[in-house]
PDB file of C-alpha atoms in Angstrom:
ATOM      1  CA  UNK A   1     -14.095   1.808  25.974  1.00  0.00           C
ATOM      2  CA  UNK A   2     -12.918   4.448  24.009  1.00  0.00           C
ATOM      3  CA  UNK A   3     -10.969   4.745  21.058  1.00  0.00           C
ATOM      4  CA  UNK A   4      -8.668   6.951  23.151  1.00  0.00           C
ATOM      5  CA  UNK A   5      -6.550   5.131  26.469  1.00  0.00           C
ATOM      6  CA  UNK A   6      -5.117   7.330  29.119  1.00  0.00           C
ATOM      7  CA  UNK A   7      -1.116   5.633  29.957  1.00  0.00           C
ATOM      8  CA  UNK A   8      -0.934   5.781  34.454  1.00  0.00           C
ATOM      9  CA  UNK A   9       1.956   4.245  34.277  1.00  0.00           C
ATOM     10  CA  UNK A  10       4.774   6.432  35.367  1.00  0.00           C
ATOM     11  CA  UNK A  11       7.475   3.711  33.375  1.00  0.00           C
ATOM     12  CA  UNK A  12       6.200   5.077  29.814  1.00  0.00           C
ATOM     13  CA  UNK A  13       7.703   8.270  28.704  1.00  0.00           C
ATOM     14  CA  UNK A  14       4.258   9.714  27.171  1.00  0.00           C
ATOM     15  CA  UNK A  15       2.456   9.331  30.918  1.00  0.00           C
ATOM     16  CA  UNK A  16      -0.190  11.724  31.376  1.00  0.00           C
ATOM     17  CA  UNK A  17      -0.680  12.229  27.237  1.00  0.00           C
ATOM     18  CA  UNK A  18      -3.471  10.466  25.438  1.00  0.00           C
ATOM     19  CA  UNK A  19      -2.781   7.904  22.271  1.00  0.00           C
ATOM     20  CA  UNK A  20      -4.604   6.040  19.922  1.00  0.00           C
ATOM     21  CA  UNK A  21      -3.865   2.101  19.221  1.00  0.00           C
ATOM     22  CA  UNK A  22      -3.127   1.086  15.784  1.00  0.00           C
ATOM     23  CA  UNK A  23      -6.547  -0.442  14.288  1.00  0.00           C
ATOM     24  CA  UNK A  24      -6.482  -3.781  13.094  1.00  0.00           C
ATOM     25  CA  UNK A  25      -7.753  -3.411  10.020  1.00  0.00           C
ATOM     26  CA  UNK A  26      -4.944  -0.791   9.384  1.00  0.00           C
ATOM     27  CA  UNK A  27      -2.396  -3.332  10.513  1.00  0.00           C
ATOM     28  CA  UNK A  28      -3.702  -6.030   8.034  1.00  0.00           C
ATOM     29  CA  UNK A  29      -3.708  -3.735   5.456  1.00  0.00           C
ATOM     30  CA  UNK A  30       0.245  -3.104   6.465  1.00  0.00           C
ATOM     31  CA  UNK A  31       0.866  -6.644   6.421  1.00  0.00           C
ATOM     32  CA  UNK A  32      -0.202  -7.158   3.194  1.00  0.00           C
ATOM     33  CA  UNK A  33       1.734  -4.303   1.149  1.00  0.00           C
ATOM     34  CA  UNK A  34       4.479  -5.919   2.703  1.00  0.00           C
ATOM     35  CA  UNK A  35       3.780  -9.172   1.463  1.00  0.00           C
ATOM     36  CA  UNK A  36       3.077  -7.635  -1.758  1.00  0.00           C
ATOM     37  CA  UNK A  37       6.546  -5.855  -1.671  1.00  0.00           C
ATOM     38  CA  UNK A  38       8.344  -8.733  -0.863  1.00  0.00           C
ATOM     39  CA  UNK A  39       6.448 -10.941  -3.832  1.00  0.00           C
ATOM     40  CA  UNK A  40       7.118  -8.011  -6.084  1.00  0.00           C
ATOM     41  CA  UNK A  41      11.051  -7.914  -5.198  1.00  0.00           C
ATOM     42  CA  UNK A  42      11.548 -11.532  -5.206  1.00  0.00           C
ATOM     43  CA  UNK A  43       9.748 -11.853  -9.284  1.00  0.00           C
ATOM     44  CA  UNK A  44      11.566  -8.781  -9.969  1.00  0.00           C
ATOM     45  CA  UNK A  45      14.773  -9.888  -8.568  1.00  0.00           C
ATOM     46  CA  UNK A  46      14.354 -13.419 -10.224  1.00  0.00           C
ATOM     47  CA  UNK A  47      13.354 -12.453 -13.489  1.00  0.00           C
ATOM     48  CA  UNK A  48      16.222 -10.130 -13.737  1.00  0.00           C
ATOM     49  CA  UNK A  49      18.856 -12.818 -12.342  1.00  0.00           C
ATOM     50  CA  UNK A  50      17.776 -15.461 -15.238  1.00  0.00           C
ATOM     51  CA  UNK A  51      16.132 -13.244 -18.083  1.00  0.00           C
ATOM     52  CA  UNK A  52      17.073  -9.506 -18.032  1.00  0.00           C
ATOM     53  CA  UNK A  53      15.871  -9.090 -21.406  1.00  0.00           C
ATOM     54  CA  UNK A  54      12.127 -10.441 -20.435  1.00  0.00           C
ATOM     55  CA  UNK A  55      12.316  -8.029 -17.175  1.00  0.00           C
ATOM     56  CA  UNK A  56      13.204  -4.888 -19.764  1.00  0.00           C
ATOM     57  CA  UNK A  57      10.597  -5.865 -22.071  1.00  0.00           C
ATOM     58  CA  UNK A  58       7.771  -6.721 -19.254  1.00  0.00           C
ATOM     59  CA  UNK A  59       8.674  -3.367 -17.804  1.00  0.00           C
ATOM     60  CA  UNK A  60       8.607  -1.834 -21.124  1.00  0.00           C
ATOM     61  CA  UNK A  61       5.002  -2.996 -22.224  1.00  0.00           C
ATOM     62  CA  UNK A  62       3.505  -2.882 -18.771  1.00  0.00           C
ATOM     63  CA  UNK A  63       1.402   0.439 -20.063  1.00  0.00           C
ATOM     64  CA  UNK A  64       0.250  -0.451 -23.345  1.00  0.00           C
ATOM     65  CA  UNK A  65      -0.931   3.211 -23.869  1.00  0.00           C
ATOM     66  CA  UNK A  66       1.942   5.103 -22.312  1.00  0.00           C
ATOM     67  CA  UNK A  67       5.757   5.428 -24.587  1.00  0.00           C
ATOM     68  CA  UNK A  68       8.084   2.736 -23.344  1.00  0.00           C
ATOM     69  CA  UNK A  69      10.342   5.666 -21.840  1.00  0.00           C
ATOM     70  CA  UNK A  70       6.925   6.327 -19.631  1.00  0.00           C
ATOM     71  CA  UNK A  71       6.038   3.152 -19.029  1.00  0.00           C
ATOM     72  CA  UNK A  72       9.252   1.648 -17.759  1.00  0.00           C
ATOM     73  CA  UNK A  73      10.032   4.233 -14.577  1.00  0.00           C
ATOM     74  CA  UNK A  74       6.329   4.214 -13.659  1.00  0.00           C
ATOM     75  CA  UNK A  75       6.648   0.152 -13.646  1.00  0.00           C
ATOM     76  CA  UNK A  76       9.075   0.418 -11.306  1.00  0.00           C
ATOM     77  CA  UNK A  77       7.815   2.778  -9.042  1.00  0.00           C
ATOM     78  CA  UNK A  78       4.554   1.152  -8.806  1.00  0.00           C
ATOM     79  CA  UNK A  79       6.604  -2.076  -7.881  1.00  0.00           C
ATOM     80  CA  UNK A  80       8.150   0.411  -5.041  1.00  0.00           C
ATOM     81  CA  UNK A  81       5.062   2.135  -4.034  1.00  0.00           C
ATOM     82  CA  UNK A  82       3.709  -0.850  -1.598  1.00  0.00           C
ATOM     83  CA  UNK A  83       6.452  -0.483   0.851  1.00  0.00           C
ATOM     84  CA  UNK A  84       5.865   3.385   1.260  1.00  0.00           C
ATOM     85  CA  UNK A  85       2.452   2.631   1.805  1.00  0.00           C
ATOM     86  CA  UNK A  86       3.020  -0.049   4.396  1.00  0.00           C
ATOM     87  CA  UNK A  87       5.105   2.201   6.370  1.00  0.00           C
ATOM     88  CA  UNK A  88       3.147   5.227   5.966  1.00  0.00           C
ATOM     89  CA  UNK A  89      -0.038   3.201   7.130  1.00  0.00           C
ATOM     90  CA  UNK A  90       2.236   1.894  10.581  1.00  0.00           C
ATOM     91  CA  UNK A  91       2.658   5.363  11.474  1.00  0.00           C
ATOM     92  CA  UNK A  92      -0.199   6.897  10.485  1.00  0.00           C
ATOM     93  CA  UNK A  93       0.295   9.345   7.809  1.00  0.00           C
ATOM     94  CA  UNK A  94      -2.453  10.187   5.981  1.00  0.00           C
ATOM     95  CA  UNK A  95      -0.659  10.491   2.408  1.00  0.00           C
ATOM     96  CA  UNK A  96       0.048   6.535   3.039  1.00  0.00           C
ATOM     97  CA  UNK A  97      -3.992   6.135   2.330  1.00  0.00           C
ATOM     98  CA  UNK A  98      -4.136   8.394  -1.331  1.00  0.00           C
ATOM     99  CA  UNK A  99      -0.689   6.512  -2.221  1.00  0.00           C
ATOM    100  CA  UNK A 100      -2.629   2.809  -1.530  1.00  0.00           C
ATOM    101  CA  UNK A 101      -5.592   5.047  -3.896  1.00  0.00           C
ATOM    102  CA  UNK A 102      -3.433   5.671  -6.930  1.00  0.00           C
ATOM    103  CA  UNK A 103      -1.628   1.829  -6.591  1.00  0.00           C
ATOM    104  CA  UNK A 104      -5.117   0.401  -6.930  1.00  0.00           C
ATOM    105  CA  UNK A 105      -6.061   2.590  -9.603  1.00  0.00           C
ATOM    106  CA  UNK A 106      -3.026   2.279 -11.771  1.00  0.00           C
ATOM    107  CA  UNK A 107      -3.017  -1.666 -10.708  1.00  0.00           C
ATOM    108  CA  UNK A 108      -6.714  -1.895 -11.950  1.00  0.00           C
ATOM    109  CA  UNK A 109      -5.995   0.145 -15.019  1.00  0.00           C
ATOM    110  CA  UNK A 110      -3.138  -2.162 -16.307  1.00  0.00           C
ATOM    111  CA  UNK A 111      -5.046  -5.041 -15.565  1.00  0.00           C
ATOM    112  CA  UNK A 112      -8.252  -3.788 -17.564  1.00  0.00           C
ATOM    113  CA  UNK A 113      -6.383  -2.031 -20.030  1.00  0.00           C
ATOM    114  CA  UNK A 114      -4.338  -5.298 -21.244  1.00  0.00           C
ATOM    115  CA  UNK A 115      -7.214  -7.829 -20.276  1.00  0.00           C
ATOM    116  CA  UNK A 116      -5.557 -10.269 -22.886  1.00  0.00           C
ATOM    117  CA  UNK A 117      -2.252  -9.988 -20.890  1.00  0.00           C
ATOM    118  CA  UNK A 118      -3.396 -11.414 -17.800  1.00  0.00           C
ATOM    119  CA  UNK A 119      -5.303 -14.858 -16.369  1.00  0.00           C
ATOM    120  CA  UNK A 120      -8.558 -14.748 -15.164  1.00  0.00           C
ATOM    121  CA  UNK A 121      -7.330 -15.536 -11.743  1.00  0.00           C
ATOM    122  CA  UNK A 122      -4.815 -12.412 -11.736  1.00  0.00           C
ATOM    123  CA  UNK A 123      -7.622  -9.933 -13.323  1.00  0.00           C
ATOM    124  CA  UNK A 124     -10.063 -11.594 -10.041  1.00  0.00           C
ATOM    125  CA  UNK A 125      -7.158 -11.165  -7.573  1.00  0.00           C
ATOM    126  CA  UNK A 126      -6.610  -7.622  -8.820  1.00  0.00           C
ATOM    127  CA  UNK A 127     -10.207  -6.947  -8.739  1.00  0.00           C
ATOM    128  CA  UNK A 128     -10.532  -7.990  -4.899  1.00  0.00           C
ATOM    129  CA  UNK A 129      -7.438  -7.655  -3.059  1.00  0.00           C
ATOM    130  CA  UNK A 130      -7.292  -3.978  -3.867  1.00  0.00           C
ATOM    131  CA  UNK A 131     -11.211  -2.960  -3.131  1.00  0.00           C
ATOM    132  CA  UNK A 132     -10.359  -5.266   0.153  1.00  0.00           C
ATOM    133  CA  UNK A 133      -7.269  -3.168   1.331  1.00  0.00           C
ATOM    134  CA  UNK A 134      -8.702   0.540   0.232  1.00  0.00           C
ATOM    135  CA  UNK A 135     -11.920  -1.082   2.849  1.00  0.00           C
ATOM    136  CA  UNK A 136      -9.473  -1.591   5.733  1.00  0.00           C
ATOM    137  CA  UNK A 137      -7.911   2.042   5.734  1.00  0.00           C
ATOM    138  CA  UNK A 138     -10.510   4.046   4.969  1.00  0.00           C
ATOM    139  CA  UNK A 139     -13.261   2.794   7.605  1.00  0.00           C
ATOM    140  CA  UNK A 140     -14.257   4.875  10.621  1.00  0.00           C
ATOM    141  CA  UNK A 141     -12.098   3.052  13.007  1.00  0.00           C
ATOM    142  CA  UNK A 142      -9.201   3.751  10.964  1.00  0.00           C
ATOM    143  CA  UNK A 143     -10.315   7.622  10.006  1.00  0.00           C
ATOM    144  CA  UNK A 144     -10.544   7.827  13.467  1.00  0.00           C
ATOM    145  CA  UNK A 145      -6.385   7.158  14.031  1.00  0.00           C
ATOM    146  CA  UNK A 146      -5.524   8.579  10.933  1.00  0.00           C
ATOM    147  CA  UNK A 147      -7.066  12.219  11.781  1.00  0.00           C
ATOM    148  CA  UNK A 148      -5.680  11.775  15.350  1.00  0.00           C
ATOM    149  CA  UNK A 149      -2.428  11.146  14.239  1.00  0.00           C
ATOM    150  CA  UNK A 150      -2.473  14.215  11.985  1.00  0.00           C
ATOM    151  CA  UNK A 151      -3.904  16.038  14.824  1.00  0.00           C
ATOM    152  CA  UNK A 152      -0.539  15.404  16.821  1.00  0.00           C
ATOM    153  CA  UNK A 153       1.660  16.076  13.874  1.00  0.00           C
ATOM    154  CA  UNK A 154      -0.031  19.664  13.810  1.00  0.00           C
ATOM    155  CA  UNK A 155       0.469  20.542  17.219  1.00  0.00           C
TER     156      UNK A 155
END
């Protein structure tokens, strides 16, 4: 079968055009950023209901080598950044992939560059979730739908 279907059915509004299924792996790897944006709201959310001052200060120190005025915004958009990617991934935009690049570099960097900062378990989480995810959408399945969906986007 191949990775292409052709759509007979006359009750579909794209009969007669040719479209690629989602790939699993792709889908997964939605899934999750999800999850992770809803895990990262809810701590946010919570630590800012009961200790605004610990939020501020987290946020603050969350790039030991970057000014607090730097680190601060950036925390936050990282925090954001998983959503974007999600939805980006679900419809196939290619920038969705570099996006999920820089979270697990910048994720990976604060990790390693604050080793003291973290648990073992949250420096081993880090370490695999995020080589796990950048596996799903960047295998040949899902090159494969992510160059065909450019390729419609272009013509």
């Amino acid at each position: 079968m191949a990775d292409t279907d052709f759509n007979p059915d006359p009750r579909y509004p794209l009969q007669g055009f040719y479209y690629m299924k989602r790939p699993v792996p792709v889908t997964i790897a939605a899934a999750f950023y999800f999850i992770l944006t809803a895990l990262a709201c809810f701590t946010t959310v919570a630590l800012a209901i009961y200790s605004g001052d610990v939020l501020i200060e987290v946020a603050a120190l969350a790039f030991p080598f970057l000014p607090w005025w730097l680190s601060m915004p950036l925390y936050f958009i990282l925090l954001s950044l998983p959503v974007f990617i999600a939805v980006g991934l679900l419809s196939g935009n290619r920038s969705a992939r570099w996006l999920a690049v820089v979270l697990a570099a910048a994720s990976l960097i604060m990790v390693y560059s604050d080793m003291e900062s973290y648990s073992s378990q949250q420096i081993i989480i880090q370490s695999i979730l995020h080589p796990v995810l950048l596996l799903l959408i960047f295998n040949p399945v899902s090159n494969r739908y992510f160059a065909n969906a450019a390729s419609k986007t272009e013509s």
